CSV table of C-alpha atoms in Angstrom, one decimal:
chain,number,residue,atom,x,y,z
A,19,UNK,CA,13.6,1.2,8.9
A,20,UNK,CA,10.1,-0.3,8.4
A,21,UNK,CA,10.4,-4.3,7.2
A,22,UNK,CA,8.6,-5.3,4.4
A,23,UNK,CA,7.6,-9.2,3.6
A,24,UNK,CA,7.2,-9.8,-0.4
A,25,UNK,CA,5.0,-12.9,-0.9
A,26,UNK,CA,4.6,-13.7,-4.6
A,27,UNK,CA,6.0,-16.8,-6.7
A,28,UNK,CA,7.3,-14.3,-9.5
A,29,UNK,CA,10.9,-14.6,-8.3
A,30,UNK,CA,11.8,-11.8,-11.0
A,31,UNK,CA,9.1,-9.4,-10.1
A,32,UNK,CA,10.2,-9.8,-6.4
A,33,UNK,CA,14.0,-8.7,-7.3
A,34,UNK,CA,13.1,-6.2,-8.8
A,35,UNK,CA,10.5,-4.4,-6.4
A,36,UNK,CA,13.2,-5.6,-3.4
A,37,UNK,CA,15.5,-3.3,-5.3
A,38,UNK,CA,13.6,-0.4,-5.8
A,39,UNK,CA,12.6,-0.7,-2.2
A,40,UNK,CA,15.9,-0.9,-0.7
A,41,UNK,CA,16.5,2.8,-2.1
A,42,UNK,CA,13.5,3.8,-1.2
A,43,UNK,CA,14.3,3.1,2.5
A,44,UNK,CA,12.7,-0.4,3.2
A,45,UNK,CA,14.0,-3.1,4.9
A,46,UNK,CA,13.1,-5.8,3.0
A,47,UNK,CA,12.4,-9.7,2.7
A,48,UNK,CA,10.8,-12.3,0.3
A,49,UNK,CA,9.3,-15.0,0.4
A,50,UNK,CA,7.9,-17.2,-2.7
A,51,UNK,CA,5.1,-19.9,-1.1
A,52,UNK,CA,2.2,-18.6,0.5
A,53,UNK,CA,2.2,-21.0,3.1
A,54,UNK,CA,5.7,-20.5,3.9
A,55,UNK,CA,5.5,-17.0,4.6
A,56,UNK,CA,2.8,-17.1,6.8
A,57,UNK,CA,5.4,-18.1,10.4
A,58,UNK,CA,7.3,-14.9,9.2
A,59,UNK,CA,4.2,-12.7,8.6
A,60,UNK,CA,3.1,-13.4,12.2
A,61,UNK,CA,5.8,-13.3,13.7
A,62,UNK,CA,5.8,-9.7,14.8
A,63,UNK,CA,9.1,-8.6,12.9
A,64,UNK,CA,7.1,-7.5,10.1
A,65,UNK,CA,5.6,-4.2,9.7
A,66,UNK,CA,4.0,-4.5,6.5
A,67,UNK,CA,3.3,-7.6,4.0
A,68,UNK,CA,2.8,-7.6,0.1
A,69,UNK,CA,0.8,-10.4,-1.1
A,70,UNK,CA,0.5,-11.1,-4.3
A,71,UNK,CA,-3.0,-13.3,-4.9
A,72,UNK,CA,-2.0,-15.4,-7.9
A,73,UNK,CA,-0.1,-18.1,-6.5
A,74,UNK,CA,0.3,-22.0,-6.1
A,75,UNK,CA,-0.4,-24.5,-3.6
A,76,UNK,CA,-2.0,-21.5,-1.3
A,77,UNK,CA,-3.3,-18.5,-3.1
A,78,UNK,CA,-2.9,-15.5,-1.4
A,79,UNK,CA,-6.8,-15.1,-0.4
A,80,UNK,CA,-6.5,-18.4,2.1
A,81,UNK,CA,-2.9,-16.9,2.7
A,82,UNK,CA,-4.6,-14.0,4.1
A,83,UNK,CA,-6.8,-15.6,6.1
A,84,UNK,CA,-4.0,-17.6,8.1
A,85,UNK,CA,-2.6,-14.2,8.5
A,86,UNK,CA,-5.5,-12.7,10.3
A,87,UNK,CA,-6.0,-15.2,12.3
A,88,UNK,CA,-2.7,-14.7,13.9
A,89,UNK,CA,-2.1,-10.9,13.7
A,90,UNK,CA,-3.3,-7.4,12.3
A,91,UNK,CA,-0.2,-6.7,10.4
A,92,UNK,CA,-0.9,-4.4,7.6
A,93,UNK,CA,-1.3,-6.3,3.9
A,94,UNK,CA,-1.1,-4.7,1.0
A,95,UNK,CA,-3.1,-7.1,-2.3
A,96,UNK,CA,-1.4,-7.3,-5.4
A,97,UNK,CA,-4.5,-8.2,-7.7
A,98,UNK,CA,-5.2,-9.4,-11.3
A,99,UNK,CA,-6.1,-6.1,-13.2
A,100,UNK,CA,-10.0,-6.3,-13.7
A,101,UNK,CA,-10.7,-9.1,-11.1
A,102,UNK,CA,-12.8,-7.4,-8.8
A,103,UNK,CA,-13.7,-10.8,-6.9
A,104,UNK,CA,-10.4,-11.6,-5.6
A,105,UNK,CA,-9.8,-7.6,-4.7
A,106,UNK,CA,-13.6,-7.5,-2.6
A,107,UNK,CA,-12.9,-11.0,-0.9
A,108,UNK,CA,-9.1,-9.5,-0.1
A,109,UNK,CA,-10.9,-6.2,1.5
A,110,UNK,CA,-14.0,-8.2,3.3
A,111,UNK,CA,-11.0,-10.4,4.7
A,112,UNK,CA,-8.8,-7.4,6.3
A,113,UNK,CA,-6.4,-6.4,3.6
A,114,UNK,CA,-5.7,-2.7,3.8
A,115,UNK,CA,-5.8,-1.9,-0.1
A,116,UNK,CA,-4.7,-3.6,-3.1
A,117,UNK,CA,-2.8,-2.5,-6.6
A,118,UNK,CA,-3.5,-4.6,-9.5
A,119,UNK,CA,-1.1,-5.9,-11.4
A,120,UNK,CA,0.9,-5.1,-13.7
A,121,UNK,CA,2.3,-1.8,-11.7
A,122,UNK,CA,5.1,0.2,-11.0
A,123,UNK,CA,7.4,-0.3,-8.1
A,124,UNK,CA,6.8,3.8,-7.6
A,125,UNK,CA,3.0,3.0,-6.9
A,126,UNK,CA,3.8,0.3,-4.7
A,127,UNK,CA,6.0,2.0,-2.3
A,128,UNK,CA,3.6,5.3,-2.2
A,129,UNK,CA,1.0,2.8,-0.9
A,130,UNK,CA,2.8,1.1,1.4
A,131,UNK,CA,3.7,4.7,2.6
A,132,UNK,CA,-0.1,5.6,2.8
A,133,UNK,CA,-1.1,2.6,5.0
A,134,UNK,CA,2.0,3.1,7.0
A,135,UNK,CA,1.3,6.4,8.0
A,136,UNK,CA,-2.7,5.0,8.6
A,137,UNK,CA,-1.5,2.8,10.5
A,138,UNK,CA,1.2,5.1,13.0
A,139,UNK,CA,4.0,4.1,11.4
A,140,UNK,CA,6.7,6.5,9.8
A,141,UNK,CA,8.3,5.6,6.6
A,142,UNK,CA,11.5,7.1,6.0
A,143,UNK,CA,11.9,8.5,2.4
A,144,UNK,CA,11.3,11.5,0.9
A,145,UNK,CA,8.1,13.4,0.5
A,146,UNK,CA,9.1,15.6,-2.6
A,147,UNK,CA,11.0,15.5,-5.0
A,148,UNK,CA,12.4,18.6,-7.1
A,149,UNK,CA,13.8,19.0,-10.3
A,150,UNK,CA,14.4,22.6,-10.9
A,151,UNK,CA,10.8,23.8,-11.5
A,152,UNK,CA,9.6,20.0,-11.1
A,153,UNK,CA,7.7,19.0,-7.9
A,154,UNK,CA,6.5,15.8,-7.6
A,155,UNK,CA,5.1,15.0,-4.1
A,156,UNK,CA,5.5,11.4,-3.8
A,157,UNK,CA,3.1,10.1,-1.4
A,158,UNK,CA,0.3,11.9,-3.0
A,159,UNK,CA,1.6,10.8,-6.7
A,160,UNK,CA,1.4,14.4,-7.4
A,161,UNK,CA,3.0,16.6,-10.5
A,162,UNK,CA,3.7,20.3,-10.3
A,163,UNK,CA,5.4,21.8,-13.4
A,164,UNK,CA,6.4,26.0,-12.8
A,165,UNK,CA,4.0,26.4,-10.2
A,166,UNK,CA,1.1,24.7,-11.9
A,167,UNK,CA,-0.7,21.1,-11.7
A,168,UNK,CA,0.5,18.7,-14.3
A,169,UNK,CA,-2.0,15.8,-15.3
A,170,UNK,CA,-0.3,12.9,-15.4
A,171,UNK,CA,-1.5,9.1,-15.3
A,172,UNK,CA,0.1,6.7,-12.9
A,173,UNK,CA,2.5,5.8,-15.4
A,174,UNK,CA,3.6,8.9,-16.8
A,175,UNK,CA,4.1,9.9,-12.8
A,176,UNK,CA,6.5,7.0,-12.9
A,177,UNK,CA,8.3,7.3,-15.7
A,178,UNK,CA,8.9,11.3,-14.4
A,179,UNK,CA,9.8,10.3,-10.9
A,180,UNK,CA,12.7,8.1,-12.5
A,181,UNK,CA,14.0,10.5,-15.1
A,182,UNK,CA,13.7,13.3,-11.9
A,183,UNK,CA,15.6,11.3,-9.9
A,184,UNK,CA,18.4,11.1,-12.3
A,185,UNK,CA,18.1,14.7,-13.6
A,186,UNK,CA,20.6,16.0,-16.2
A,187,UNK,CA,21.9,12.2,-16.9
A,188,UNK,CA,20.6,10.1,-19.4
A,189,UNK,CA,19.1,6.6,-18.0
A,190,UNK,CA,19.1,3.4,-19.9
A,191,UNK,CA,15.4,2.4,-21.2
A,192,UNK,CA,16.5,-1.5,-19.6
A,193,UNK,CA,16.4,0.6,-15.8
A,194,UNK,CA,13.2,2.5,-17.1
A,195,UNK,CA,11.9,-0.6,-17.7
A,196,UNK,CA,12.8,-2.3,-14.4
A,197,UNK,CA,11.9,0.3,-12.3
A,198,UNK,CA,8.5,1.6,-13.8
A,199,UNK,CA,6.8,-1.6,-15.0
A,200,UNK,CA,8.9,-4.0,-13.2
A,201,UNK,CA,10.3,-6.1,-15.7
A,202,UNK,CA,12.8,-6.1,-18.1
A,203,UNK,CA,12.7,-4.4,-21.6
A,204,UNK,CA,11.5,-7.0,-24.6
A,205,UNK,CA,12.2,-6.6,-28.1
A,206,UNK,CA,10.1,-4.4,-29.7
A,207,UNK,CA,8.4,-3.2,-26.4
A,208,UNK,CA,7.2,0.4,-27.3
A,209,UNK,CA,5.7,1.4,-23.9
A,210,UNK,CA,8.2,3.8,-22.5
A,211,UNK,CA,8.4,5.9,-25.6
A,212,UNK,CA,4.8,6.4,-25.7
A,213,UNK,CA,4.4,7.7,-22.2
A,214,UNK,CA,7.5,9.5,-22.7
A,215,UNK,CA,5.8,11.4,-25.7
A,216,UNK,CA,2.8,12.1,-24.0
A,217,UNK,CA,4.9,13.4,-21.2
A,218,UNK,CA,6.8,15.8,-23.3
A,219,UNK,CA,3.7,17.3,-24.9
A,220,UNK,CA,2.7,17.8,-21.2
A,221,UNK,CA,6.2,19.5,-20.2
A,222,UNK,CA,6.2,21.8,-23.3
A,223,UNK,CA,8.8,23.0,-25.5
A,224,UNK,CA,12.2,25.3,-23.7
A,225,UNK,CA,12.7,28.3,-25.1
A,226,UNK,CA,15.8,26.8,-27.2
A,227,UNK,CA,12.3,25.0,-28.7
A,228,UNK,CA,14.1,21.5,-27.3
A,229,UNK,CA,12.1,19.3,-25.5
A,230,UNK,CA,13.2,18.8,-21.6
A,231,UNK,CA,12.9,15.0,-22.0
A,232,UNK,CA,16.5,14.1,-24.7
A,233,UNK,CA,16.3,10.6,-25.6
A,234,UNK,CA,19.6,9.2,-27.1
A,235,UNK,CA,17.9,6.8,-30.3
A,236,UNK,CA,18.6,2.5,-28.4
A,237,UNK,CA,19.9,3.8,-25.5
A,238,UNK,CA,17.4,5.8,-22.9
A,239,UNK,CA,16.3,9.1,-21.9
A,240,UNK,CA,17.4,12.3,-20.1
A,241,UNK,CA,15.4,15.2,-18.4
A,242,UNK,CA,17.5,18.4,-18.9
A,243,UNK,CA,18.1,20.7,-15.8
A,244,UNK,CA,16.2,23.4,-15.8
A,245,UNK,CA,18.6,25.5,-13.6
């Protein structure tokens, strides 16, 4: 079980992504001061560290630096969307790639997968996922649909891996939340039924002329079996 160190000072961002992790296979740990983290990051036990830049007392660029010093553990950036300074000063430094922030916990474990394998190391979760005529390789972040590619954005791949994952049961638009965009549902928050449209069209009609994705009105949404 491969160990993964969470540095970032958004406590709730950290649950949540330990959570999602923890099913996904990880062994995980967190820590919420840079400077902190670094004796643990070192240490050896770790096979991969998330380091979120944005952070007190010791951001994560000088973070990262006291990490190379010491070791060649894997680092994964977690980056301010747009801030290309930060993300080239990460790479120049010895990070291994970088997400920008906001993203889904189903983006951060397919990279951590990616530099895992790069680096030797076997992560141990599954490669694909089926739901009836619904592949979704999740490494790759790739859609099939009845034998054919299905465009999807990072999101919508998300939102479909979730709703996969749970096929034939309806799941509560608070754990859609959670677990594609990290963070709890706000009032008024419109996000998840726009991708979810867009999904739909995607998907097509059934031949009852229902759509596969069923969303009970306050309460979440369901992707009917297909078998």
């Amino acid at each position: 079980m491969e160990k993964v160190l969470l540095i970032d000072d958004d406590e709730e961002l950290t649950m949540l992504l330990t959570e999602y992790l923890v099913e996904e296979g990880f062994d995980v740990s967190a820590a919420h001061d840079g400077r902190a983290a670094i004796g643990e990051a070192t240490s050896g036990s770790v096979d991969i560290v998330v380091l979120d830049i944005m952070m007190p007392h010791m951001n994560g660029i000088e973070v990262l630096q006291r990490i190379r010093r010491l070791s060649a553990v894997p680092v994964l950036m977690l980056t301010a969307k747009g801030d290309d300074v930060d993300r080239i000063a990460g790479l120049n430094l010895g990070a291994d790639d970088y997400v920008p922030k906001p993203c889904s916990p189903g983006e951060i474990a397919a990279r951590l997968r990616a530099i895992l394998r790069r680096a030797g190391r076997y992560a141990p979760a599954p490669e694909v996922l089926r739901a009836g005529e619904l592949v979704l390789y999740l490494a790759s972040r790739v859609a099939e649909w009845r034998g054919k590619p299905l465009d999807l954005t990072g999101t919508e791949f998300s939102l479909l891996e979730i709703l996969a994952r749970n096929a034939g049961q309806l799941v509560p638009k608070q754990d859609i939340s959670k677990r594609a965009f990290g963070r709890a549902l706000t009032p008024f928050d419109r996000r998840i039924d726009v991708h979810i449209s867009s999904v739909r069209q995607k998907l097509g009609a059934r031949e009852d002329g229902q759509s596969w994705i069923q969303s009970v009105r306050g309460q979440g949404y369901q992707l009917l079996q297909n078998y």
